[in-house]
Short mmCIF file of C-alpha atoms in Angstrom, two decimals:
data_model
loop_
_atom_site.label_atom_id
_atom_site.label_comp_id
_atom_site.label_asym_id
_atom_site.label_seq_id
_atom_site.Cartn_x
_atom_site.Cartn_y
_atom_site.Cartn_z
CA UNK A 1443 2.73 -15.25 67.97
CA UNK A 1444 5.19 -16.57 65.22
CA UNK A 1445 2.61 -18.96 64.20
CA UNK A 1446 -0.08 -16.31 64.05
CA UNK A 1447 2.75 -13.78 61.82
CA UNK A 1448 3.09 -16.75 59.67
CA UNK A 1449 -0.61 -17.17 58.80
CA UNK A 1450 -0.73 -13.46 58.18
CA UNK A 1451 1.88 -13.70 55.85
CA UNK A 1452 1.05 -16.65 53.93
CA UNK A 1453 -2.72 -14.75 53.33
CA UNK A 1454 -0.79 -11.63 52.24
CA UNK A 1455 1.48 -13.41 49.91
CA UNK A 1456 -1.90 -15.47 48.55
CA UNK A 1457 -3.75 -12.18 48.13
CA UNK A 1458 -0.54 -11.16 46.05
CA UNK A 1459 -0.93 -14.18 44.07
CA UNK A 1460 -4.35 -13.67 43.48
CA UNK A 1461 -4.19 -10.08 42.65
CA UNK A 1462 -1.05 -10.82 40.11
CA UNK A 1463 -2.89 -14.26 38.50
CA UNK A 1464 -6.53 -11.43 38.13
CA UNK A 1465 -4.33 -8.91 36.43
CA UNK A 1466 -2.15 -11.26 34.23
CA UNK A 1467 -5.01 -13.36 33.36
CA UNK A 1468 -7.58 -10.88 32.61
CA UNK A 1469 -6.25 -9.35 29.95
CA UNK A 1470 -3.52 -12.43 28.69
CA UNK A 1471 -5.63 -13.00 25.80
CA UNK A 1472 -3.81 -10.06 23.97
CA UNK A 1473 -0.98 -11.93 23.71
CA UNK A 1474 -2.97 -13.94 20.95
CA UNK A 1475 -2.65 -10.50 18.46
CA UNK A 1476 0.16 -10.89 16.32
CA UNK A 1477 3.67 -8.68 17.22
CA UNK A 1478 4.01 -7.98 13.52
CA UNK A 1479 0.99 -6.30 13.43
CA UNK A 1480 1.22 -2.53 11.61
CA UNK A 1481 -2.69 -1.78 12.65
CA UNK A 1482 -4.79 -2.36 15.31
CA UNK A 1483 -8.05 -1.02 16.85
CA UNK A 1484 -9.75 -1.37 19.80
CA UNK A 1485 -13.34 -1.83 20.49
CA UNK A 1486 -15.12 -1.40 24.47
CA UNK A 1487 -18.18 -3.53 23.04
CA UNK A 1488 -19.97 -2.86 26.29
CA UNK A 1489 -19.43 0.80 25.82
CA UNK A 1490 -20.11 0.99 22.30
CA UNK A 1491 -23.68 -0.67 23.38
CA UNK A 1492 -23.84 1.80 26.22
CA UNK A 1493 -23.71 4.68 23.81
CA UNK A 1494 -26.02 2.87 21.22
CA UNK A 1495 -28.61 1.47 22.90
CA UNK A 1496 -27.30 -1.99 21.56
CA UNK A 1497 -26.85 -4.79 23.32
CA UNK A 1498 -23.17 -6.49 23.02
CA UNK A 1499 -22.54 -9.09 20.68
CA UNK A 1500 -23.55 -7.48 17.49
CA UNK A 1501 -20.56 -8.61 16.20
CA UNK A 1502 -20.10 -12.20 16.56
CA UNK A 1503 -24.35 -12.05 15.65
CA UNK A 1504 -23.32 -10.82 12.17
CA UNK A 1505 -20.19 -12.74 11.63
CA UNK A 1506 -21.99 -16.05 12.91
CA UNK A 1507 -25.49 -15.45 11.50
CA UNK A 1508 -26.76 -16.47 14.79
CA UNK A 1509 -29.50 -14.76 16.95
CA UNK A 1510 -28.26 -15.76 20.27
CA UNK A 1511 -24.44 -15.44 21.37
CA UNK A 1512 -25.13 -15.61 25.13
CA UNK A 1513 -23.50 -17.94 27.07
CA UNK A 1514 -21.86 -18.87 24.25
CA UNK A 1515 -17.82 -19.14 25.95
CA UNK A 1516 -17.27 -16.05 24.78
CA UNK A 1517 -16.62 -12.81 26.88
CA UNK A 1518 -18.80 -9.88 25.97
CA UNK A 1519 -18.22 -7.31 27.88
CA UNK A 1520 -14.00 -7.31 27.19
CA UNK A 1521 -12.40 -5.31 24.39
CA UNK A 1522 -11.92 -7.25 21.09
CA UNK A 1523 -9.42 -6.32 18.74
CA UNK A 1524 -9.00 -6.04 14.91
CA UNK A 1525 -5.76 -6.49 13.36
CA UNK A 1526 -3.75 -6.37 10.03
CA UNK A 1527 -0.28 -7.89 9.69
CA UNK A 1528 2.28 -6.87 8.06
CA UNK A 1529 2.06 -10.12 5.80
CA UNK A 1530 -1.73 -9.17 5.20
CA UNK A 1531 -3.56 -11.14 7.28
CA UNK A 1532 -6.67 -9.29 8.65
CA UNK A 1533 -8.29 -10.38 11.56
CA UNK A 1534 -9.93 -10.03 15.26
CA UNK A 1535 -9.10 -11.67 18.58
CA UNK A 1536 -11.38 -12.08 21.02
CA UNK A 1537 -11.82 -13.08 25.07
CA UNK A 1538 -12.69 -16.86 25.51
CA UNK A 1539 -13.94 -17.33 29.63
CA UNK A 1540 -15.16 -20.88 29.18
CA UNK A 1541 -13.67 -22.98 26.42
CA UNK A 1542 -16.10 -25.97 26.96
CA UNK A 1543 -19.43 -24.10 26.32
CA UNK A 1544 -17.80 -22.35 23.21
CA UNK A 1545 -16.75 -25.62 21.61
CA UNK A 1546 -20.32 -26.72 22.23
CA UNK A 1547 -21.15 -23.81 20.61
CA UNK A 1548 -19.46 -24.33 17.74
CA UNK A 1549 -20.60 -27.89 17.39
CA UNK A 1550 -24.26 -26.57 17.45
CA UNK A 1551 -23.52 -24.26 14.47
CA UNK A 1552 -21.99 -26.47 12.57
CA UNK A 1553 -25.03 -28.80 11.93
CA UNK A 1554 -26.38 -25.75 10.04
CA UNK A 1555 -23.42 -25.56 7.52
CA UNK A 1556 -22.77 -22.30 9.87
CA UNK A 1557 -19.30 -23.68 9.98
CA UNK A 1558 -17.18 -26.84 10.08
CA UNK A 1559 -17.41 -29.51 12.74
CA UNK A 1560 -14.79 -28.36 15.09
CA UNK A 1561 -11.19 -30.26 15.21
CA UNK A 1562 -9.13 -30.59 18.22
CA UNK A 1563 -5.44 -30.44 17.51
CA UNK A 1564 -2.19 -29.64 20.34
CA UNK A 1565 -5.16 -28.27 22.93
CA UNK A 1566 -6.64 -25.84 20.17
CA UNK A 1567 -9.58 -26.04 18.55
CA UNK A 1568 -10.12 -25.20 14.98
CA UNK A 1569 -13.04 -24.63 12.54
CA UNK A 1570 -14.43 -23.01 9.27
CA UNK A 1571 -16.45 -20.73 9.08
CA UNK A 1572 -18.99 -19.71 6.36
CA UNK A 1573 -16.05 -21.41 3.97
CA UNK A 1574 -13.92 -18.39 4.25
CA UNK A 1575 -12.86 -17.87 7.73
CA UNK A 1576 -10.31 -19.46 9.52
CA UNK A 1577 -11.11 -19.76 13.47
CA UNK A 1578 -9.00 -21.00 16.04
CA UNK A 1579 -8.74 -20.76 19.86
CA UNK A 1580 -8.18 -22.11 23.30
CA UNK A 1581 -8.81 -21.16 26.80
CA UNK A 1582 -8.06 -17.88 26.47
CA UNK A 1583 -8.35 -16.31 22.83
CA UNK A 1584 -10.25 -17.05 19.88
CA UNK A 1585 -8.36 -15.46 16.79
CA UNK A 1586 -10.74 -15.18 13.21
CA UNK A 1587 -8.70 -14.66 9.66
CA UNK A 1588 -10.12 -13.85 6.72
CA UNK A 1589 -11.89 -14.40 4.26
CA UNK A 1590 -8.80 -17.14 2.93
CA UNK A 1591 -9.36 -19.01 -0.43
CA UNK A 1592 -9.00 -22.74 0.10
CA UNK A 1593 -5.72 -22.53 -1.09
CA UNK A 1594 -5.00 -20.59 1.92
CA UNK A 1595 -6.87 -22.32 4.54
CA UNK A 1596 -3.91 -24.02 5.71
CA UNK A 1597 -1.63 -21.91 5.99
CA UNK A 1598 -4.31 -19.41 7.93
CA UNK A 1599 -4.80 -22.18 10.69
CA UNK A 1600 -1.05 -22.29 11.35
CA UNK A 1601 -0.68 -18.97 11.71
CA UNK A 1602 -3.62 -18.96 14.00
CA UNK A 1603 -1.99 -21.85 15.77
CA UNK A 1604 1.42 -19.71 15.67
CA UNK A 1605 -0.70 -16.44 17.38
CA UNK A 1606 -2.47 -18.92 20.19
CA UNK A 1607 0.90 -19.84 21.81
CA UNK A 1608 2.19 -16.67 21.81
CA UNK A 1609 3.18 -15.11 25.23
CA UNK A 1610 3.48 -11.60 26.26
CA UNK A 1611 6.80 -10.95 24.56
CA UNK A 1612 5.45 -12.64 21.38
CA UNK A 1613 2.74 -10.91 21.03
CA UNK A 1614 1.79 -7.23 20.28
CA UNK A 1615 1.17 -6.26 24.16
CA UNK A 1616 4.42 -4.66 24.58
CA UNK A 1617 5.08 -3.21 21.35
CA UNK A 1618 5.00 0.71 20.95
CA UNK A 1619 1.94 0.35 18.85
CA UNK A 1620 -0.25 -1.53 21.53
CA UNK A 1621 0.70 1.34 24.08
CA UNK A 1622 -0.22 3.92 22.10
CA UNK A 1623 -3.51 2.54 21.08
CA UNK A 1624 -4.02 1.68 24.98
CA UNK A 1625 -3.87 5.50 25.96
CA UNK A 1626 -6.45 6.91 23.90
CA UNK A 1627 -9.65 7.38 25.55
CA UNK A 1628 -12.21 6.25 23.15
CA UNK A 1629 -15.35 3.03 23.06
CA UNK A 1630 -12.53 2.45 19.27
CA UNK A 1631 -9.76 3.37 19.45
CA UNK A 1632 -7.37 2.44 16.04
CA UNK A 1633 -3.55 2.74 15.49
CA UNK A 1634 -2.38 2.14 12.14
CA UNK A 1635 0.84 2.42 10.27
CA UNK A 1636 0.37 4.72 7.16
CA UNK A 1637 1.29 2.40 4.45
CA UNK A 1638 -1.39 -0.38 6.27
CA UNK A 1639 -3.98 2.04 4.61
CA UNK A 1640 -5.03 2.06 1.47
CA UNK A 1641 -2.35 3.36 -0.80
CA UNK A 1642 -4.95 5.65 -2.46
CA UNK A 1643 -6.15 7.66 1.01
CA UNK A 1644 -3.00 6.88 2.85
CA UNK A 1645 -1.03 10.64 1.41
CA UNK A 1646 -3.08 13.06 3.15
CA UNK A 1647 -2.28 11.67 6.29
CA UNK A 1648 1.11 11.76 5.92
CA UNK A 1649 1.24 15.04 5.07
CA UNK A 1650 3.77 17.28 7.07
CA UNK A 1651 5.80 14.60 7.57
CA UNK A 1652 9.41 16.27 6.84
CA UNK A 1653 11.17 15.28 3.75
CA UNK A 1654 13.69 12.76 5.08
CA UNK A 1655 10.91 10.94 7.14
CA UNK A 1656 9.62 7.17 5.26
CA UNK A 1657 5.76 6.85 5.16
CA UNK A 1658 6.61 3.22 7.39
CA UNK A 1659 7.56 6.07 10.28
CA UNK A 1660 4.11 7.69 9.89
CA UNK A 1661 1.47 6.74 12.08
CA UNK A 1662 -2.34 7.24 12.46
CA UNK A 1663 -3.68 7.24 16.19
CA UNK A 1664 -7.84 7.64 16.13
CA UNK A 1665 -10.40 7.67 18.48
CA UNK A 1666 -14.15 6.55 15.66
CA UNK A 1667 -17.49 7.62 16.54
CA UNK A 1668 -20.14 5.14 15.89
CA UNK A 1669 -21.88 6.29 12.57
CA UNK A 1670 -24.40 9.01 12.83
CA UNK A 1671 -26.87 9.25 9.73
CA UNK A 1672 -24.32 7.35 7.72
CA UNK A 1673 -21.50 9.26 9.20
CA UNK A 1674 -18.27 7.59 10.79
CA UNK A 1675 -16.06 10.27 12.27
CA UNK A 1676 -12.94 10.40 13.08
CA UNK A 1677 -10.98 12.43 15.18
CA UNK A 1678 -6.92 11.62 15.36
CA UNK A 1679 -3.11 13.25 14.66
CA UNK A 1680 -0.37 11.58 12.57
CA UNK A 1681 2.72 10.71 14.30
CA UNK A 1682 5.97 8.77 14.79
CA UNK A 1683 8.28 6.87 17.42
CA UNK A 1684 10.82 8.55 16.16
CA UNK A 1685 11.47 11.68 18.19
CA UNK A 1686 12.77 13.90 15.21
CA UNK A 1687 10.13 13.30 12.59
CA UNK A 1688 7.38 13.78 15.31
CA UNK A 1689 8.68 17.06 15.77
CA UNK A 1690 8.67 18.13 12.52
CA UNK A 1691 5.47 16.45 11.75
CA UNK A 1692 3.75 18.44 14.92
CA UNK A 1693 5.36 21.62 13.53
CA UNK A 1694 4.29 21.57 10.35
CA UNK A 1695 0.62 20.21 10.80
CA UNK A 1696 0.60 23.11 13.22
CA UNK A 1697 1.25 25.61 10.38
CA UNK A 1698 -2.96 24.78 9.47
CA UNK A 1699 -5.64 27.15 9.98
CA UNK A 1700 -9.24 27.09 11.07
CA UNK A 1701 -11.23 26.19 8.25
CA UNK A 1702 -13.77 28.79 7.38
CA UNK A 1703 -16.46 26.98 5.70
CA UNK A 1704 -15.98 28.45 2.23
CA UNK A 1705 -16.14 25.70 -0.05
CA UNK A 1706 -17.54 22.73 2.24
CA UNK A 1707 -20.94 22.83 0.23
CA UNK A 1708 -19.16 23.47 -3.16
CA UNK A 1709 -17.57 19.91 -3.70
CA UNK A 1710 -20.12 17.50 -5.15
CA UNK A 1711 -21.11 14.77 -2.97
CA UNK A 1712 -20.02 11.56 -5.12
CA UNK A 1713 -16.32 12.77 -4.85
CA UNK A 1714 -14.30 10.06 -3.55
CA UNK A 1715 -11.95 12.05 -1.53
CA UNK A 1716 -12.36 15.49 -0.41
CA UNK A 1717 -10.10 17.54 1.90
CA UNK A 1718 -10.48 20.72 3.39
CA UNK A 1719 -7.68 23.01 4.71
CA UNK A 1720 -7.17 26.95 5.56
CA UNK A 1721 -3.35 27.26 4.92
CA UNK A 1722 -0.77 29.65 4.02
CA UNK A 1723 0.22 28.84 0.48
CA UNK A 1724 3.86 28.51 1.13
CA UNK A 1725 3.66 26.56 3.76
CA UNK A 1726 1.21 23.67 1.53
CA UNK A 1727 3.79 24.21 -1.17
CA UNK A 1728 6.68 22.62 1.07
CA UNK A 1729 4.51 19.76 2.69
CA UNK A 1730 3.50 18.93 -0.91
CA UNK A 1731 7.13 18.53 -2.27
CA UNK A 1732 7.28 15.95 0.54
CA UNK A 1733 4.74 14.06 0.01
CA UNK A 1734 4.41 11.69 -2.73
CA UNK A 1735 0.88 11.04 -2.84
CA UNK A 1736 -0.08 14.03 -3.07
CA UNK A 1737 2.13 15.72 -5.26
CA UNK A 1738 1.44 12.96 -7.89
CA UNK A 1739 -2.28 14.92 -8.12
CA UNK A 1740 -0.64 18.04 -9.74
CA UNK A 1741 2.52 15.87 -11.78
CA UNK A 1742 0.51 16.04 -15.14
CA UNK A 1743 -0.36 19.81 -15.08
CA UNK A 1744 2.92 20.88 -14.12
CA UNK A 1745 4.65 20.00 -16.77
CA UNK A 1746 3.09 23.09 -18.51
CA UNK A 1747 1.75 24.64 -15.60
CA UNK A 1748 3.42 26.21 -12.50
CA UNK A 1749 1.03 24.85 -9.93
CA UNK A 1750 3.68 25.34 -7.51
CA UNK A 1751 3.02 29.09 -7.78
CA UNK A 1752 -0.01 29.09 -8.16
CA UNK A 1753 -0.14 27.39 -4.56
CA UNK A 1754 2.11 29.63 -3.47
CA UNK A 1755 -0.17 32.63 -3.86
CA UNK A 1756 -3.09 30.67 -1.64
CA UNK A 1757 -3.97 32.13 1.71
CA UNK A 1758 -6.94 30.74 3.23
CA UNK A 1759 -9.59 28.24 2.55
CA UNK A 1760 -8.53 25.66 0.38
CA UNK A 1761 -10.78 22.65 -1.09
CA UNK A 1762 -9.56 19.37 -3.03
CA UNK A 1763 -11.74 16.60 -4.60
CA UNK A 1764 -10.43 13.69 -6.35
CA UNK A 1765 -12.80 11.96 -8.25
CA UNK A 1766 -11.10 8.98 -9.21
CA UNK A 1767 -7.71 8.05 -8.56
CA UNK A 1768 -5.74 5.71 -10.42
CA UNK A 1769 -1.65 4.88 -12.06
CA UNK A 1770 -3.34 6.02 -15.42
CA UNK A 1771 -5.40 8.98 -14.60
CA UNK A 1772 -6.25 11.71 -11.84
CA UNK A 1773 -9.54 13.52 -11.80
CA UNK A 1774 -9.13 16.41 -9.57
CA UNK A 1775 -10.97 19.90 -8.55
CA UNK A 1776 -9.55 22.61 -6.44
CA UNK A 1777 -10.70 25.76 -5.27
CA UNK A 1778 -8.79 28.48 -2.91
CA UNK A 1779 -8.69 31.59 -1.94
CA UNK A 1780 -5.52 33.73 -3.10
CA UNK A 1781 -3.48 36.53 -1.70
CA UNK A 1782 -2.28 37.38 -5.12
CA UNK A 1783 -2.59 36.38 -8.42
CA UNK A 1784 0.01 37.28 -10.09
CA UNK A 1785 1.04 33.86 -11.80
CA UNK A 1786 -1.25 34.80 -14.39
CA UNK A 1787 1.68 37.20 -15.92
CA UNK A 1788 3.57 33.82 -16.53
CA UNK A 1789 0.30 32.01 -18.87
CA UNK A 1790 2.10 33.59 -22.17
CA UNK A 1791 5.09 32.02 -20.95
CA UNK A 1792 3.31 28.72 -19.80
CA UNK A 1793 1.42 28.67 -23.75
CA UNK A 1794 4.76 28.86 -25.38
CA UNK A 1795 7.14 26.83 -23.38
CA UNK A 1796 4.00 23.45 -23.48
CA UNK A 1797 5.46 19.99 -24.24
CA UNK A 1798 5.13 18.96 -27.44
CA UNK A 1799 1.29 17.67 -28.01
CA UNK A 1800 -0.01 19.63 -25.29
CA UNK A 1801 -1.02 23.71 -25.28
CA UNK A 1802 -3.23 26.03 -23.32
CA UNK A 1803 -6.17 28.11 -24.46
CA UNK A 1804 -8.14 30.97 -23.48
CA UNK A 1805 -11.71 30.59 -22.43
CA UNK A 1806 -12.72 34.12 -20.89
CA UNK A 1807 -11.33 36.08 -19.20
CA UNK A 1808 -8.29 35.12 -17.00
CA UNK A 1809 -9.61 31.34 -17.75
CA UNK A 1810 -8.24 28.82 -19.46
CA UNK A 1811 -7.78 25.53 -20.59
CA UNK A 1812 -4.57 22.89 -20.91
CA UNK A 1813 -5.18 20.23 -22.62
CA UNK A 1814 -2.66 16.93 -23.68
CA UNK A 1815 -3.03 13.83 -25.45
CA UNK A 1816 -4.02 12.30 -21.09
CA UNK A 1817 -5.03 15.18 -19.37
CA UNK A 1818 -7.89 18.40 -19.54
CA UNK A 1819 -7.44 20.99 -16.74
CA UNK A 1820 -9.76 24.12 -16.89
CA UNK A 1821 -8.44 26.52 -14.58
CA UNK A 1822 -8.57 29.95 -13.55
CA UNK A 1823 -9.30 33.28 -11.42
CA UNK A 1824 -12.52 34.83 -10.70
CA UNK A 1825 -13.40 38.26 -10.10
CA UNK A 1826 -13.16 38.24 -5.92
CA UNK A 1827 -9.17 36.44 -6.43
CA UNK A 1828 -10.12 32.77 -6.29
CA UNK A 1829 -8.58 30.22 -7.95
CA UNK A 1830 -10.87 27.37 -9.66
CA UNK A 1831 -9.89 24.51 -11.40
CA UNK A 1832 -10.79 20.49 -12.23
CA UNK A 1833 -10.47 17.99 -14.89
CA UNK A 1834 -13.83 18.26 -15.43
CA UNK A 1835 -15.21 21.25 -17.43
CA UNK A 1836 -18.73 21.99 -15.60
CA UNK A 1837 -17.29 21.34 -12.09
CA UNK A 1838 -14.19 24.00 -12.97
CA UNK A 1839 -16.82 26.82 -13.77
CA UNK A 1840 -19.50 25.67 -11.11
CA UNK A 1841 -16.98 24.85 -8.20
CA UNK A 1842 -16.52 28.53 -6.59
CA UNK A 1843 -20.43 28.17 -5.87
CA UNK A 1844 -22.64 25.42 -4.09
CA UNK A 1845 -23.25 22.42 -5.43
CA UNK A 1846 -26.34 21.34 -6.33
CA UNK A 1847 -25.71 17.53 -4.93
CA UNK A 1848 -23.20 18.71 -1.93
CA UNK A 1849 -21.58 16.37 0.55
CA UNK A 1850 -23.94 15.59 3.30
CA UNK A 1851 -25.19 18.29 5.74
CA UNK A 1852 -23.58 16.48 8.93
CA UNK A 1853 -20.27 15.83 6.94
CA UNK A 1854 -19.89 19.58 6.03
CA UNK A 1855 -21.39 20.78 9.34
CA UNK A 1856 -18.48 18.15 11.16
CA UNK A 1857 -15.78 20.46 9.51
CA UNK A 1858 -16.73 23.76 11.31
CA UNK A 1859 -13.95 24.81 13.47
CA UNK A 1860 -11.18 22.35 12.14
CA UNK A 1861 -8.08 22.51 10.44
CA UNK A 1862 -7.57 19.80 8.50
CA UNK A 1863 -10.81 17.25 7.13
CA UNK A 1864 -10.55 14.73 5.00
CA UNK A 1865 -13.77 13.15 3.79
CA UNK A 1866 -14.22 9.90 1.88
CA UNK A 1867 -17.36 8.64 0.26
CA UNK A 1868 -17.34 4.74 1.34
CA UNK A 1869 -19.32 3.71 -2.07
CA UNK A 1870 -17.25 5.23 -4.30
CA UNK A 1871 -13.72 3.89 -2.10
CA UNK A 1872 -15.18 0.26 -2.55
CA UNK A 1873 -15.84 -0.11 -5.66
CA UNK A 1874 -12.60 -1.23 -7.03
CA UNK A 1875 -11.04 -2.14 -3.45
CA UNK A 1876 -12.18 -5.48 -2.17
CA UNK A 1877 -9.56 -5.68 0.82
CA UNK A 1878 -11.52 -2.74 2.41
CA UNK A 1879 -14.31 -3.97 2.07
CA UNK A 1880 -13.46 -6.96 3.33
CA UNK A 1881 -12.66 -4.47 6.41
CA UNK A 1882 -15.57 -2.67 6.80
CA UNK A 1883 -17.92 -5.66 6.25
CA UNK A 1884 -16.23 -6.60 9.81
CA UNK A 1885 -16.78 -3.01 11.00
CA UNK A 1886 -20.53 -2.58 9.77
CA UNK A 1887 -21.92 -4.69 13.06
CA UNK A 1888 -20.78 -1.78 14.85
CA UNK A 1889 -20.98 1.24 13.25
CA UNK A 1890 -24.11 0.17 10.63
CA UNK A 1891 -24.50 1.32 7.19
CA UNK A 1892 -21.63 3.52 7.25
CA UNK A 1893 -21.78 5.88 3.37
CA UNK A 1894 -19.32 8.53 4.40
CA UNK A 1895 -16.15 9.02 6.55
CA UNK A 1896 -14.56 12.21 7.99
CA UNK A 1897 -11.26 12.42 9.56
CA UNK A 1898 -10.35 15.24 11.20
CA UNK A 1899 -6.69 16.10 12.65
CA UNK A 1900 -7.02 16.78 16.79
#
């Protein structure tokens, strides 16, 4: 009988083991993503292909230039991850199951020139690939960095080195950042820390965050839609870990209105950013003078204008485009609907009180024009109370009607019945921004040609 308890015992505390060892080790490749990391997202490759039609391994088939990835020591079917650090390193880390058959791999590619002949160093194996991206891994995780000059090569294989022998309380598993990304229920899911973005499209999603709150408290948590006619959307709500701006962020964001379509087809489809809102005007007024970004937009014109009031008197749709965006110049449109216009009482006062080497004309009838030795704004209010106005003369006297190059139909048909979209035109981002594009290069094996984003708040 004892002997008998004893065996029964032993198998229970084995299954233990077993079940423990399964759990640890199946998803102990994680551990491999940095713990400084400020973005991540998540990709279910096998339910990505589920919901394409694709089969898995698109990505390592683009990265690699190789037709074949199966078998390869390399497991498919678990999530991989994209990262950024907060030293800039931007990456992916993905599942090794058989370390042998991968370095064989390798060693096959490499007598292409696909990358360098692989190098065994402190039981991790490192390589080159296409000159410009560092690869290391061992029998768990296979981190890739890049693109690195050859300056940099170096120092990118010791920080893979570093990220290999990380363990779980190294690594990003237990951080705030990797839980959060963990409970969203999405094929990719992304987390990111507002100032990883772009400075340039990083403002609008930190609008609402109260005053006191720094944009390295924001966050952006997303569930992405694989691209649809050239479409990626996004779906997601800005937040924070700490409990006080969250609140205040929820509150305010909640302050937005269903958007009721009014100017979707009026903003020109090259725009680089557009955003779309249905707001009270006071309200917009206060989560402007918190934010930064966005308030810079409207810096130049009020100096002689009171945009301020002139938001103030908004109620309803409401319709931004920024053209282009830089330190030196802002080319902006925006068209609203008003409650009240009585802000034009104050032009008189606006025309005498201009800085020197700046004034404002009349061109019609409640229309006009400020103009400086940097900046043209044509602005004014039509005959059903809607304000118009852009840096550009044809688009401020065309804007209150359809354009005749609008966004895409499935970009201004995804904005029906939201409160808050943001859309960016991809082409006209990555032109002068080679770090994204280094980004979405990595993203197009699984989303495709990708010419226009929309984010939308939940």
């Amino acid at each position: 009988m004892k002997q008998t308890r004893r065996l029964i015992i032993q198998a229970l505390i084995t299954i233990v083991c077993v079940c423990i060892y399964s759990s640890c080790s199946g998803d102990d490749y994680i551990n491999a993503i940095p713990g400084n990391s400020n973005a991540l997202i998540a990709v279910d490759c096998k339910a990505v292909g589920e919901q394409t039609g694709q089969q898995d391994g698109r990505l390592l088939k683009s990265l690699f230039k190789v037709d074949d990835v199966e078998d390869c020591g390399i497991d498919l079917t678990s999530k991989l991850f994209f990262f950024e650090t907060t030293d800039g390193n931007l990456g992916s880390c993905v599942k090794v199951n058989d370390e042998e058959k991968l370095k064989d791999w390798l060693t096959a590619l490499s007598k292409d020139g696909t990358c360098s002949k692989p190098t065994e160093k402190r039981e991790m194996t490192f390589t080159l690939l296409k000159g410009s991206w560092a690869v290391g891994f061992n029998g768990k995780a296979m981190i890739i960095i890049g693109p690195v000059l050859p300056a940099q090569q170096a120092e990118a294989i010791r920080s893979i080195a570093k990220y290999l022998k990380q363990e779980e309380d190294d690594g990003v598993k237990g951080s705030q950042l990797f839980e959060k990304l963990d409970s969203i229920d999405s094929p990719i899911a992304m987390v990111a820390q507002a100032t990883a973005l772009p400075e340039k499209i990083s403002a609008p999603f930190t609008l609402g965050a109260p005053k006191e709150a720094d944009a390295s408290q924001i966050f952006i948590a997303a569930a992405m839609k694989t691209a649809n006619n050239g479409c990626l959307n996004i779906t997601g709500e800005s937040f924070s870990f700490d409990k006080g701006i969250d609140k205040g962020l929820k509150e305010n964001i909640a302050k937005f209105r269903k958007i009721n379509g009014k100017y979707t087809s009026n903003i020109p489809g090259n725009t680089l950013c557009s955003i779309f809102m249905n707001v009270k005007g006071t309200d917009f007024v206060n989560m402007m003078k918190s934010n930064a970004g966005l308030g810079s937009l409207l810096a130049g014109m009020n100096t002689a204008i009171d945009m301020d009031n002139i938001l103030r008197s908004v109620d309803g749709d409401l319709a931004l485009g920024i053209s282009s965006y830089s330190e030196e110049k802002i080319s902006m449109t925006m068209a609203a609907q008003l409650a009240k216009s009585d802000f034009l009482e104050d032009v008189d006062y606006w025309k005498k009180s201009c800085p020197a080497g700046s004034s404002i004309e009349n061109c019609g009838k409640n229309s006009f024009w400020f103009k400086s030795s940097d900046t043209n704004f044509w602005f004014g209010v039509s005959d059903s109370n809607e304000f118009y106005g852009s840096t550009d003369k044809d688009i401020a006297f065309s804007i209150l009607k359809p354009s005749k190059t609008p966004l895409p139909a499935e970009v201004r048909k995804e904005t029906e019945g939201q409160r808050f979209c943001m859309t960016l035109n991809l082409k006209q981002l990555l032109n002068d921004n080679k770090e994204l594009t280094t980004f979405t290069d990595m993203l197009k094996p699984l989303f495709g040609d990708i010419n226009n984003v929309i984010y939308c708040i939940k």
